[in-house]
PDB file of C-alpha atoms in Angstrom:
ATOM      1  CA  UNK A  48     -23.111 -20.413   0.826  1.00  0.00           C
ATOM      2  CA  UNK A  49     -25.438 -18.728   3.371  1.00  0.00           C
ATOM      3  CA  UNK A  50     -23.972 -15.685   4.917  1.00  0.00           C
ATOM      4  CA  UNK A  51     -23.149 -15.928   8.659  1.00  0.00           C
ATOM      5  CA  UNK A  52     -24.645 -13.472  11.108  1.00  0.00           C
ATOM      6  CA  UNK A  53     -21.916 -11.879  13.134  1.00  0.00           C
ATOM      7  CA  UNK A  54     -23.726 -12.643  16.435  1.00  0.00           C
ATOM      8  CA  UNK A  55     -23.501 -16.294  15.748  1.00  0.00           C
ATOM      9  CA  UNK A  56     -19.636 -16.295  15.770  1.00  0.00           C
ATOM     10  CA  UNK A  57     -19.013 -15.431  19.508  1.00  0.00           C
ATOM     11  CA  UNK A  58     -17.496 -18.739  20.425  1.00  0.00           C
ATOM     12  CA  UNK A  59     -15.414 -19.280  17.335  1.00  0.00           C
ATOM     13  CA  UNK A  60     -14.142 -15.672  17.322  1.00  0.00           C
ATOM     14  CA  UNK A  61     -13.221 -16.019  20.982  1.00  0.00           C
ATOM     15  CA  UNK A  62     -11.046 -18.886  20.149  1.00  0.00           C
ATOM     16  CA  UNK A  63      -9.512 -16.950  17.227  1.00  0.00           C
ATOM     17  CA  UNK A  64      -8.726 -14.124  19.547  1.00  0.00           C
ATOM     18  CA  UNK A  65      -6.740 -16.469  21.674  1.00  0.00           C
ATOM     19  CA  UNK A  66      -4.424 -17.230  18.710  1.00  0.00           C
ATOM     20  CA  UNK A  67      -6.116 -19.730  16.594  1.00  0.00           C
ATOM     21  CA  UNK A  68      -5.833 -17.378  13.632  1.00  0.00           C
ATOM     22  CA  UNK A  69      -2.046 -17.730  13.703  1.00  0.00           C
ATOM     23  CA  UNK A  70      -2.215 -21.393  13.257  1.00  0.00           C
ATOM     24  CA  UNK A  71      -1.915 -23.184   9.869  1.00  0.00           C
ATOM     25  CA  UNK A  72      -4.715 -22.974   7.468  1.00  0.00           C
ATOM     26  CA  UNK A  73      -5.323 -26.776   7.556  1.00  0.00           C
ATOM     27  CA  UNK A  74      -6.344 -26.685  11.279  1.00  0.00           C
ATOM     28  CA  UNK A  75      -9.277 -28.982  12.307  1.00  0.00           C
ATOM     29  CA  UNK A  76     -12.627 -27.235  12.085  1.00  0.00           C
ATOM     30  CA  UNK A  77     -11.462 -24.798   9.321  1.00  0.00           C
ATOM     31  CA  UNK A  78     -10.874 -27.177   6.445  1.00  0.00           C
ATOM     32  CA  UNK A  79      -9.890 -25.367   3.142  1.00  0.00           C
ATOM     33  CA  UNK A  80     -12.572 -25.098   0.600  1.00  0.00           C
ATOM     34  CA  UNK A  81     -12.547 -27.101  -2.639  1.00  0.00           C
ATOM     35  CA  UNK A  82      -9.621 -26.025  -4.856  1.00  0.00           C
ATOM     36  CA  UNK A  83     -10.534 -23.341  -7.323  1.00  0.00           C
ATOM     37  CA  UNK A  84      -8.479 -24.169 -10.571  1.00  0.00           C
ATOM     38  CA  UNK A  85      -8.437 -21.497 -13.173  1.00  0.00           C
ATOM     39  CA  UNK A  86      -7.916 -22.657 -16.762  1.00  0.00           C
ATOM     40  CA  UNK A  87      -7.959 -20.268 -19.626  1.00  0.00           C
ATOM     41  CA  UNK A  88      -8.260 -21.691 -23.116  1.00  0.00           C
ATOM     42  CA  UNK A  89      -6.709 -18.869 -24.820  1.00  0.00           C
ATOM     43  CA  UNK A  90      -3.371 -19.295 -23.052  1.00  0.00           C
ATOM     44  CA  UNK A  91      -0.582 -21.552 -24.482  1.00  0.00           C
ATOM     45  CA  UNK A  92       0.292 -24.562 -22.460  1.00  0.00           C
ATOM     46  CA  UNK A  93       2.609 -23.606 -19.686  1.00  0.00           C
ATOM     47  CA  UNK A  94       4.232 -27.050 -20.069  1.00  0.00           C
ATOM     48  CA  UNK A  95       5.343 -25.845 -23.568  1.00  0.00           C
ATOM     49  CA  UNK A  96       6.572 -22.365 -22.320  1.00  0.00           C
ATOM     50  CA  UNK A  97       8.737 -22.410 -19.062  1.00  0.00           C
ATOM     51  CA  UNK A  98       8.699 -18.516 -19.084  1.00  0.00           C
ATOM     52  CA  UNK A  99       4.870 -18.595 -18.817  1.00  0.00           C
ATOM     53  CA  UNK A 100       4.906 -21.381 -16.372  1.00  0.00           C
ATOM     54  CA  UNK A 101       7.286 -19.401 -14.093  1.00  0.00           C
ATOM     55  CA  UNK A 102       5.019 -16.409 -14.314  1.00  0.00           C
ATOM     56  CA  UNK A 103       1.977 -18.257 -13.321  1.00  0.00           C
ATOM     57  CA  UNK A 104       3.697 -19.834 -10.342  1.00  0.00           C
ATOM     58  CA  UNK A 105       5.164 -16.559  -9.225  1.00  0.00           C
ATOM     59  CA  UNK A 106       1.775 -14.878  -9.459  1.00  0.00           C
ATOM     60  CA  UNK A 107       0.399 -17.657  -7.195  1.00  0.00           C
ATOM     61  CA  UNK A 108       3.137 -16.970  -4.674  1.00  0.00           C
ATOM     62  CA  UNK A 109       2.398 -13.253  -4.848  1.00  0.00           C
ATOM     63  CA  UNK A 110      -1.255 -13.763  -4.092  1.00  0.00           C
ATOM     64  CA  UNK A 111      -0.588 -16.093  -1.242  1.00  0.00           C
ATOM     65  CA  UNK A 112       1.952 -13.473   0.243  1.00  0.00           C
ATOM     66  CA  UNK A 113      -0.610 -10.614  -0.113  1.00  0.00           C
ATOM     67  CA  UNK A 114      -3.333 -12.513   1.643  1.00  0.00           C
ATOM     68  CA  UNK A 115      -0.922 -13.388   4.408  1.00  0.00           C
ATOM     69  CA  UNK A 116      -0.157  -9.755   4.752  1.00  0.00           C
ATOM     70  CA  UNK A 117      -3.781  -8.954   4.627  1.00  0.00           C
ATOM     71  CA  UNK A 118      -4.545 -11.337   7.515  1.00  0.00           C
ATOM     72  CA  UNK A 119      -1.792  -9.693   9.708  1.00  0.00           C
ATOM     73  CA  UNK A 120      -2.963  -6.146   8.862  1.00  0.00           C
ATOM     74  CA  UNK A 121      -6.559  -6.955   9.256  1.00  0.00           C
ATOM     75  CA  UNK A 122      -5.975  -8.418  12.649  1.00  0.00           C
ATOM     76  CA  UNK A 123      -4.295  -5.187  13.829  1.00  0.00           C
ATOM     77  CA  UNK A 124      -7.267  -3.230  12.385  1.00  0.00           C
ATOM     78  CA  UNK A 125      -9.840  -5.527  14.111  1.00  0.00           C
ATOM     79  CA  UNK A 126      -7.997  -5.469  17.461  1.00  0.00           C
ATOM     80  CA  UNK A 127      -8.429  -1.698  17.497  1.00  0.00           C
ATOM     81  CA  UNK A 128     -12.103  -2.062  16.555  1.00  0.00           C
ATOM     82  CA  UNK A 129     -12.665  -4.521  19.436  1.00  0.00           C
ATOM     83  CA  UNK A 130     -10.732  -2.165  21.816  1.00  0.00           C
ATOM     84  CA  UNK A 131     -13.053   0.609  20.783  1.00  0.00           C
ATOM     85  CA  UNK A 132     -10.123   2.670  19.563  1.00  0.00           C
ATOM     86  CA  UNK A 133     -11.629   4.799  16.746  1.00  0.00           C
ATOM     87  CA  UNK A 134      -8.416   6.833  16.024  1.00  0.00           C
ATOM     88  CA  UNK A 135      -6.256   3.814  15.733  1.00  0.00           C
ATOM     89  CA  UNK A 136      -8.936   1.832  13.681  1.00  0.00           C
ATOM     90  CA  UNK A 137      -9.159   4.702  11.279  1.00  0.00           C
ATOM     91  CA  UNK A 138      -5.381   4.868  10.833  1.00  0.00           C
ATOM     92  CA  UNK A 139      -5.288   1.094  10.093  1.00  0.00           C
ATOM     93  CA  UNK A 140      -8.231   0.818   7.808  1.00  0.00           C
ATOM     94  CA  UNK A 141      -6.692   1.839   4.432  1.00  0.00           C
ATOM     95  CA  UNK A 142      -3.242   0.219   5.062  1.00  0.00           C
ATOM     96  CA  UNK A 143      -5.152  -3.087   5.650  1.00  0.00           C
ATOM     97  CA  UNK A 144      -7.180  -2.833   2.584  1.00  0.00           C
ATOM     98  CA  UNK A 145      -4.241  -2.277   0.316  1.00  0.00           C
ATOM     99  CA  UNK A 146      -3.387  -5.905   0.550  1.00  0.00           C
ATOM    100  CA  UNK A 147      -6.899  -6.924  -0.558  1.00  0.00           C
ATOM    101  CA  UNK A 148      -7.108  -4.507  -3.321  1.00  0.00           C
ATOM    102  CA  UNK A 149      -3.791  -5.704  -4.887  1.00  0.00           C
ATOM    103  CA  UNK A 150      -5.531  -9.097  -5.475  1.00  0.00           C
ATOM    104  CA  UNK A 151      -9.205  -8.167  -5.489  1.00  0.00           C
ATOM    105  CA  UNK A 152      -9.888  -9.622  -8.994  1.00  0.00           C
ATOM    106  CA  UNK A 153      -8.761 -13.020  -7.748  1.00  0.00           C
ATOM    107  CA  UNK A 154     -11.078 -12.899  -4.800  1.00  0.00           C
ATOM    108  CA  UNK A 155     -13.890 -12.036  -7.103  1.00  0.00           C
ATOM    109  CA  UNK A 156     -13.725 -15.691  -8.440  1.00  0.00           C
ATOM    110  CA  UNK A 157     -13.821 -17.340  -5.005  1.00  0.00           C
ATOM    111  CA  UNK A 158     -17.501 -17.587  -4.330  1.00  0.00           C
ATOM    112  CA  UNK A 159     -18.987 -15.306  -1.510  1.00  0.00           C
ATOM    113  CA  UNK A 160     -15.695 -14.187  -0.078  1.00  0.00           C
ATOM    114  CA  UNK A 161     -15.540 -10.778  -1.917  1.00  0.00           C
ATOM    115  CA  UNK A 162     -19.132  -9.986  -0.698  1.00  0.00           C
ATOM    116  CA  UNK A 163     -18.246 -11.135   2.829  1.00  0.00           C
ATOM    117  CA  UNK A 164     -15.058  -9.044   2.998  1.00  0.00           C
ATOM    118  CA  UNK A 165     -15.687  -6.099   0.730  1.00  0.00           C
ATOM    119  CA  UNK A 166     -19.359  -5.575   0.012  1.00  0.00           C
ATOM    120  CA  UNK A 167     -20.609  -1.945   0.032  1.00  0.00           C
ATOM    121  CA  UNK A 168     -24.068  -1.089   1.547  1.00  0.00           C
ATOM    122  CA  UNK A 169     -25.866  -0.955  -1.792  1.00  0.00           C
ATOM    123  CA  UNK A 170     -24.410  -4.408  -2.946  1.00  0.00           C
ATOM    124  CA  UNK A 171     -24.945  -6.267   0.305  1.00  0.00           C
ATOM    125  CA  UNK A 172     -28.596  -7.014   0.091  1.00  0.00           C
ATOM    126  CA  UNK A 173     -30.422  -7.095   3.535  1.00  0.00           C
ATOM    127  CA  UNK A 174     -28.879  -4.666   5.918  1.00  0.00           C
ATOM    128  CA  UNK A 175     -28.850  -7.348   8.596  1.00  0.00           C
ATOM    129  CA  UNK A 176     -26.390  -9.331   6.409  1.00  0.00           C
ATOM    130  CA  UNK A 177     -23.966  -6.519   5.643  1.00  0.00           C
ATOM    131  CA  UNK A 178     -20.598  -7.292   6.974  1.00  0.00           C
ATOM    132  CA  UNK A 179     -16.965  -6.766   6.140  1.00  0.00           C
ATOM    133  CA  UNK A 180     -14.609  -3.800   5.936  1.00  0.00           C
ATOM    134  CA  UNK A 181     -17.219  -1.234   4.707  1.00  0.00           C
ATOM    135  CA  UNK A 182     -19.640  -2.044   7.505  1.00  0.00           C
ATOM    136  CA  UNK A 183     -16.914  -1.091  10.021  1.00  0.00           C
ATOM    137  CA  UNK A 184     -15.968   1.918   7.771  1.00  0.00           C
ATOM    138  CA  UNK A 185     -19.454   3.225   8.177  1.00  0.00           C
ATOM    139  CA  UNK A 186     -19.286   2.851  12.052  1.00  0.00           C
ATOM    140  CA  UNK A 187     -15.989   4.686  12.129  1.00  0.00           C
ATOM    141  CA  UNK A 188     -16.644   7.678   9.787  1.00  0.00           C
ATOM    142  CA  UNK A 189     -20.381   8.014   9.529  1.00  0.00           C
ATOM    143  CA  UNK A 190     -21.637   6.842  12.956  1.00  0.00           C
ATOM    144  CA  UNK A 191     -18.542   7.845  15.032  1.00  0.00           C
ATOM    145  CA  UNK A 192     -18.977   4.815  17.214  1.00  0.00           C
ATOM    146  CA  UNK A 193     -17.679   1.256  17.376  1.00  0.00           C
ATOM    147  CA  UNK A 194     -20.417   0.197  19.719  1.00  0.00           C
ATOM    148  CA  UNK A 195     -21.595  -3.405  18.554  1.00  0.00           C
ATOM    149  CA  UNK A 196     -18.788  -3.719  16.054  1.00  0.00           C
ATOM    150  CA  UNK A 197     -16.852  -6.494  17.943  1.00  0.00           C
ATOM    151  CA  UNK A 198     -18.790  -9.345  16.274  1.00  0.00           C
ATOM    152  CA  UNK A 199     -18.232  -7.688  12.772  1.00  0.00           C
ATOM    153  CA  UNK A 200     -14.522  -7.399  13.554  1.00  0.00           C
ATOM    154  CA  UNK A 201     -14.504 -11.165  14.525  1.00  0.00           C
ATOM    155  CA  UNK A 202     -16.372 -12.108  11.297  1.00  0.00           C
ATOM    156  CA  UNK A 203     -13.888 -10.108   9.225  1.00  0.00           C
ATOM    157  CA  UNK A 204     -11.040 -11.965  10.866  1.00  0.00           C
ATOM    158  CA  UNK A 205     -12.703 -15.364  10.051  1.00  0.00           C
ATOM    159  CA  UNK A 206     -13.312 -14.358   6.511  1.00  0.00           C
ATOM    160  CA  UNK A 207      -9.851 -13.341   5.806  1.00  0.00           C
ATOM    161  CA  UNK A 208      -8.728 -16.541   7.432  1.00  0.00           C
ATOM    162  CA  UNK A 209     -10.864 -18.549   4.933  1.00  0.00           C
ATOM    163  CA  UNK A 210      -9.489 -16.457   2.093  1.00  0.00           C
ATOM    164  CA  UNK A 211      -6.034 -17.490   3.087  1.00  0.00           C
ATOM    165  CA  UNK A 212      -6.942 -21.163   3.041  1.00  0.00           C
ATOM    166  CA  UNK A 213      -8.703 -20.820  -0.141  1.00  0.00           C
ATOM    167  CA  UNK A 214      -5.929 -18.937  -2.185  1.00  0.00           C
ATOM    168  CA  UNK A 215      -3.361 -21.573  -1.228  1.00  0.00           C
ATOM    169  CA  UNK A 216      -5.218 -23.991  -3.449  1.00  0.00           C
ATOM    170  CA  UNK A 217      -5.770 -21.637  -6.474  1.00  0.00           C
ATOM    171  CA  UNK A 218      -3.892 -22.272  -9.644  1.00  0.00           C
ATOM    172  CA  UNK A 219      -3.433 -19.947 -12.577  1.00  0.00           C
ATOM    173  CA  UNK A 220      -2.886 -20.146 -16.306  1.00  0.00           C
ATOM    174  CA  UNK A 221      -1.088 -17.098 -18.043  1.00  0.00           C
ATOM    175  CA  UNK A 222      -4.239 -15.768 -19.599  1.00  0.00           C
ATOM    176  CA  UNK A 223      -5.858 -15.823 -16.295  1.00  0.00           C
ATOM    177  CA  UNK A 224      -3.190 -13.314 -15.116  1.00  0.00           C
ATOM    178  CA  UNK A 225      -3.927 -10.987 -18.007  1.00  0.00           C
ATOM    179  CA  UNK A 226      -7.593 -11.145 -17.188  1.00  0.00           C
ATOM    180  CA  UNK A 227      -6.994 -10.496 -13.519  1.00  0.00           C
ATOM    181  CA  UNK A 228      -5.023  -7.379 -14.281  1.00  0.00           C
ATOM    182  CA  UNK A 229      -7.747  -6.129 -16.640  1.00  0.00           C
ATOM    183  CA  UNK A 230     -10.383  -6.691 -14.057  1.00  0.00           C
ATOM    184  CA  UNK A 231      -8.555  -4.635 -11.470  1.00  0.00           C
ATOM    185  CA  UNK A 232      -8.662  -1.662 -13.929  1.00  0.00           C
ATOM    186  CA  UNK A 233     -12.365  -2.132 -14.317  1.00  0.00           C
ATOM    187  CA  UNK A 234     -12.800  -1.881 -10.535  1.00  0.00           C
ATOM    188  CA  UNK A 235     -10.849   1.495 -10.549  1.00  0.00           C
ATOM    189  CA  UNK A 236     -13.078   2.798 -13.353  1.00  0.00           C
ATOM    190  CA  UNK A 237     -16.401   1.613 -11.922  1.00  0.00           C
ATOM    191  CA  UNK A 238     -16.246   2.175  -8.195  1.00  0.00           C
ATOM    192  CA  UNK A 239     -12.936   3.738  -7.066  1.00  0.00           C
ATOM    193  CA  UNK A 240     -12.460   6.783  -9.219  1.00  0.00           C
ATOM    194  CA  UNK A 241     -16.137   7.711  -8.410  1.00  0.00           C
ATOM    195  CA  UNK A 242     -15.660   7.607  -4.792  1.00  0.00           C
ATOM    196  CA  UNK A 243     -18.226   4.812  -4.203  1.00  0.00           C
ATOM    197  CA  UNK A 244     -15.765   2.334  -2.752  1.00  0.00           C
ATOM    198  CA  UNK A 245     -14.756   4.045   0.520  1.00  0.00           C
ATOM    199  CA  UNK A 246     -17.740   6.407   0.512  1.00  0.00           C
ATOM    200  CA  UNK A 247     -17.398   7.265   4.318  1.00  0.00           C
ATOM    201  CA  UNK A 248     -13.572   7.230   4.677  1.00  0.00           C
ATOM    202  CA  UNK A 249     -12.689   8.703   1.294  1.00  0.00           C
ATOM    203  CA  UNK A 250      -9.583   6.535   1.100  1.00  0.00           C
ATOM    204  CA  UNK A 251     -10.314   5.534  -2.510  1.00  0.00           C
ATOM    205  CA  UNK A 252      -6.968   6.710  -3.874  1.00  0.00           C
ATOM    206  CA  UNK A 253      -5.245   4.067  -1.515  1.00  0.00           C
ATOM    207  CA  UNK A 254      -7.495   1.446  -3.412  1.00  0.00           C
ATOM    208  CA  UNK A 255      -6.758   2.792  -6.726  1.00  0.00           C
ATOM    209  CA  UNK A 256      -2.984   2.631  -6.107  1.00  0.00           C
ATOM    210  CA  UNK A 257      -3.320  -0.821  -4.909  1.00  0.00           C
ATOM    211  CA  UNK A 258      -5.304  -1.987  -7.977  1.00  0.00           C
ATOM    212  CA  UNK A 259      -2.736  -0.373 -10.271  1.00  0.00           C
ATOM    213  CA  UNK A 260       0.059  -2.005  -8.326  1.00  0.00           C
ATOM    214  CA  UNK A 261      -1.666  -5.382  -8.685  1.00  0.00           C
ATOM    215  CA  UNK A 262      -2.091  -4.942 -12.358  1.00  0.00           C
ATOM    216  CA  UNK A 263       1.529  -3.773 -12.748  1.00  0.00           C
ATOM    217  CA  UNK A 264       2.769  -6.852 -10.916  1.00  0.00           C
ATOM    218  CA  UNK A 265       0.985  -9.074 -13.459  1.00  0.00           C
ATOM    219  CA  UNK A 266       2.577  -7.050 -16.250  1.00  0.00           C
ATOM    220  CA  UNK A 267       6.044  -7.420 -14.668  1.00  0.00           C
ATOM    221  CA  UNK A 268       5.626 -11.125 -14.405  1.00  0.00           C
ATOM    222  CA  UNK A 269       4.470 -11.469 -18.005  1.00  0.00           C
ATOM    223  CA  UNK A 270       6.830  -8.956 -19.529  1.00  0.00           C
ATOM    224  CA  UNK A 271       9.592 -11.459 -20.513  1.00  0.00           C
ATOM    225  CA  UNK A 272       7.150 -13.558 -22.465  1.00  0.00           C
ATOM    226  CA  UNK A 273       5.458 -10.498 -23.938  1.00  0.00           C
ATOM    227  CA  UNK A 274       8.929  -9.139 -25.111  1.00  0.00           C
ATOM    228  CA  UNK A 275       9.260 -12.302 -27.065  1.00  0.00           C
ATOM    229  CA  UNK A 276       5.872 -11.947 -28.762  1.00  0.00           C
ATOM    230  CA  UNK A 277       5.003  -8.203 -29.061  1.00  0.00           C
ATOM    231  CA  UNK A 278       7.698  -5.783 -27.805  1.00  0.00           C
ATOM    232  CA  UNK A 279       5.647  -2.892 -29.192  1.00  0.00           C
ATOM    233  CA  UNK A 280       2.768  -3.744 -26.850  1.00  0.00           C
ATOM    234  CA  UNK A 281       5.328  -3.914 -24.030  1.00  0.00           C
ATOM    235  CA  UNK A 282       6.479  -0.397 -24.897  1.00  0.00           C
ATOM    236  CA  UNK A 283       2.979   0.998 -24.829  1.00  0.00           C
ATOM    237  CA  UNK A 284       2.227  -0.591 -21.535  1.00  0.00           C
ATOM    238  CA  UNK A 285       5.479   0.686 -19.939  1.00  0.00           C
ATOM    239  CA  UNK A 286       4.506   4.196 -21.076  1.00  0.00           C
ATOM    240  CA  UNK A 287       0.922   4.064 -19.836  1.00  0.00           C
ATOM    241  CA  UNK A 288       1.753   2.549 -16.463  1.00  0.00           C
ATOM    242  CA  UNK A 289       4.221   5.294 -15.956  1.00  0.00           C
ATOM    243  CA  UNK A 290       1.538   7.953 -16.814  1.00  0.00           C
ATOM    244  CA  UNK A 291      -0.939   6.482 -14.340  1.00  0.00           C
ATOM    245  CA  UNK A 292       1.738   6.090 -11.625  1.00  0.00           C
ATOM    246  CA  UNK A 293       2.881   9.752 -12.176  1.00  0.00           C
ATOM    247  CA  UNK A 294      -0.703  10.857 -11.894  1.00  0.00           C
ATOM    248  CA  UNK A 295      -1.057   9.006  -8.601  1.00  0.00           C
ATOM    249  CA  UNK A 296       2.052  10.388  -7.196  1.00  0.00           C
ATOM    250  CA  UNK A 297       0.661  13.857  -7.182  1.00  0.00           C
ATOM    251  CA  UNK A 298      -1.737  12.792  -4.396  1.00  0.00           C
ATOM    252  CA  UNK A 299       0.748  11.133  -2.042  1.00  0.00           C
ATOM    253  CA  UNK A 300       0.564  12.127   1.505  1.00  0.00           C
ATOM    254  CA  UNK A 301       2.938  10.438   4.014  1.00  0.00           C
ATOM    255  CA  UNK A 302       2.648   6.667   3.601  1.00  0.00           C
ATOM    256  CA  UNK A 303      -0.536   6.898   1.668  1.00  0.00           C
ATOM    257  CA  UNK A 304      -2.775   9.247  -0.292  1.00  0.00           C
ATOM    258  CA  UNK A 305      -4.910  12.465   0.283  1.00  0.00           C
ATOM    259  CA  UNK A 306      -8.565  12.205   0.676  1.00  0.00           C
ATOM    260  CA  UNK A 307     -10.492  11.397  -2.480  1.00  0.00           C
ATOM    261  CA  UNK A 308     -12.834  14.154  -1.544  1.00  0.00           C
ATOM    262  CA  UNK A 309     -10.009  16.693  -1.802  1.00  0.00           C
ATOM    263  CA  UNK A 310      -9.245  16.018  -5.434  1.00  0.00           C
ATOM    264  CA  UNK A 311     -11.107  18.294  -7.994  1.00  0.00           C
ATOM    265  CA  UNK A 312     -13.395  16.535 -10.313  1.00  0.00           C
ATOM    266  CA  UNK A 313     -11.353  17.645 -13.352  1.00  0.00           C
ATOM    267  CA  UNK A 314      -8.266  15.910 -11.859  1.00  0.00           C
ATOM    268  CA  UNK A 315     -10.272  12.921 -11.158  1.00  0.00           C
ATOM    269  CA  UNK A 316     -11.385  12.704 -14.763  1.00  0.00           C
ATOM    270  CA  UNK A 317      -7.737  13.111 -15.948  1.00  0.00           C
ATOM    271  CA  UNK A 318      -6.768  10.169 -13.775  1.00  0.00           C
ATOM    272  CA  UNK A 319      -9.708   8.147 -15.084  1.00  0.00           C
ATOM    273  CA  UNK A 320      -8.644   8.895 -18.644  1.00  0.00           C
ATOM    274  CA  UNK A 321      -5.113   7.692 -17.864  1.00  0.00           C
ATOM    275  CA  UNK A 322      -6.518   4.435 -16.435  1.00  0.00           C
ATOM    276  CA  UNK A 323      -8.654   3.900 -19.502  1.00  0.00           C
ATOM    277  CA  UNK A 324      -5.756   4.550 -21.819  1.00  0.00           C
ATOM    278  CA  UNK A 325      -3.856   1.905 -19.897  1.00  0.00           C
ATOM    279  CA  UNK A 326      -6.830  -0.607 -19.978  1.00  0.00           C
ATOM    280  CA  UNK A 327      -6.788  -0.654 -23.861  1.00  0.00           C
ATOM    281  CA  UNK A 328      -3.342  -2.141 -24.398  1.00  0.00           C
ATOM    282  CA  UNK A 329      -3.591  -4.216 -21.214  1.00  0.00           C
ATOM    283  CA  UNK A 330      -6.749  -5.951 -22.800  1.00  0.00           C
ATOM    284  CA  UNK A 331      -4.467  -7.145 -25.613  1.00  0.00           C
ATOM    285  CA  UNK A 332      -2.049  -9.089 -23.385  1.00  0.00           C
ATOM    286  CA  UNK A 333      -4.075 -12.423 -23.460  1.00  0.00           C
ATOM    287  CA  UNK A 334      -4.175 -12.432 -27.230  1.00  0.00           C
ATOM    288  CA  UNK A 335      -0.495 -11.622 -27.455  1.00  0.00           C
ATOM    289  CA  UNK A 336       0.414 -14.453 -25.123  1.00  0.00           C
ATOM    290  CA  UNK A 337      -1.617 -16.881 -27.096  1.00  0.00           C
ATOM    291  CA  UNK A 338       0.809 -16.456 -30.070  1.00  0.00           C
ATOM    292  CA  UNK A 339       4.212 -18.053 -30.470  1.00  0.00           C
ATOM    293  CA  UNK A 340       7.324 -16.220 -29.557  1.00  0.00           C
ATOM    294  CA  UNK A 341       8.948 -14.322 -32.453  1.00  0.00           C
ATOM    295  CA  UNK A 342      11.875 -15.990 -33.968  1.00  0.00           C
ATOM    296  CA  UNK A 343      15.287 -14.438 -32.995  1.00  0.00           C
ATOM    297  CA  UNK A 344      17.105 -12.474 -35.733  1.00  0.00           C
TER     298      UNK A 344
END
């Protein structure tokens, strides 16, 4: 899908600013995209395992709820951008992105939406087509001006609106859930822990915490089925999630986290090691789910 230029969106964005965004996702002129149906061959049939079927359904509901929260939080952020309120936009930037980072690995599989919403400058191709959160992040923290950012704010609203319509149609298999959790940890290791994600705002610890929270949500949903198959794996995951969460708690500040730039490199390495230690047993979840439940004693 060709990327839209922010300047071409004035009429549509004006309509959205009058309240169209609050309407249902099936509104005329914004038809949902073709359903994206995830199927994982390694997973046992959910029809044969009601516990796994329930986990997949609850994960879908979680994703839908997070995107609804993302839409609301993003609209508050973009309203501040359109108003030229730099201080308010800075305050709302990281809290809005939390809802995206919780389910980022799902969006990765939905075509161009991840690029449109979350592309970094070095991954966006031509500068004229760089849009999304990080384009506005640069304006806030590097440029110190929101001049010309109104169309980018409008575009971000539209793309999150499109995401909400899209996720309503996504379905999951249990092994998909395990893959999504593992992919979130890959994101932590490759762009968040290094400070590449929010390179201007340095709010990467917010993103890391959200990625871990998203992975932990998957684990919690799959835990009953995993306990019936590999209780030892559950014990390892419990311990390693606890270690990562304890490590993150050291950097809490108010409702969020300290600046990534304030954390010494040695402590970032320790946090990265804890995430890598968690990733190893998490990568085994899909295989464990493919097996039958253990017979009760």
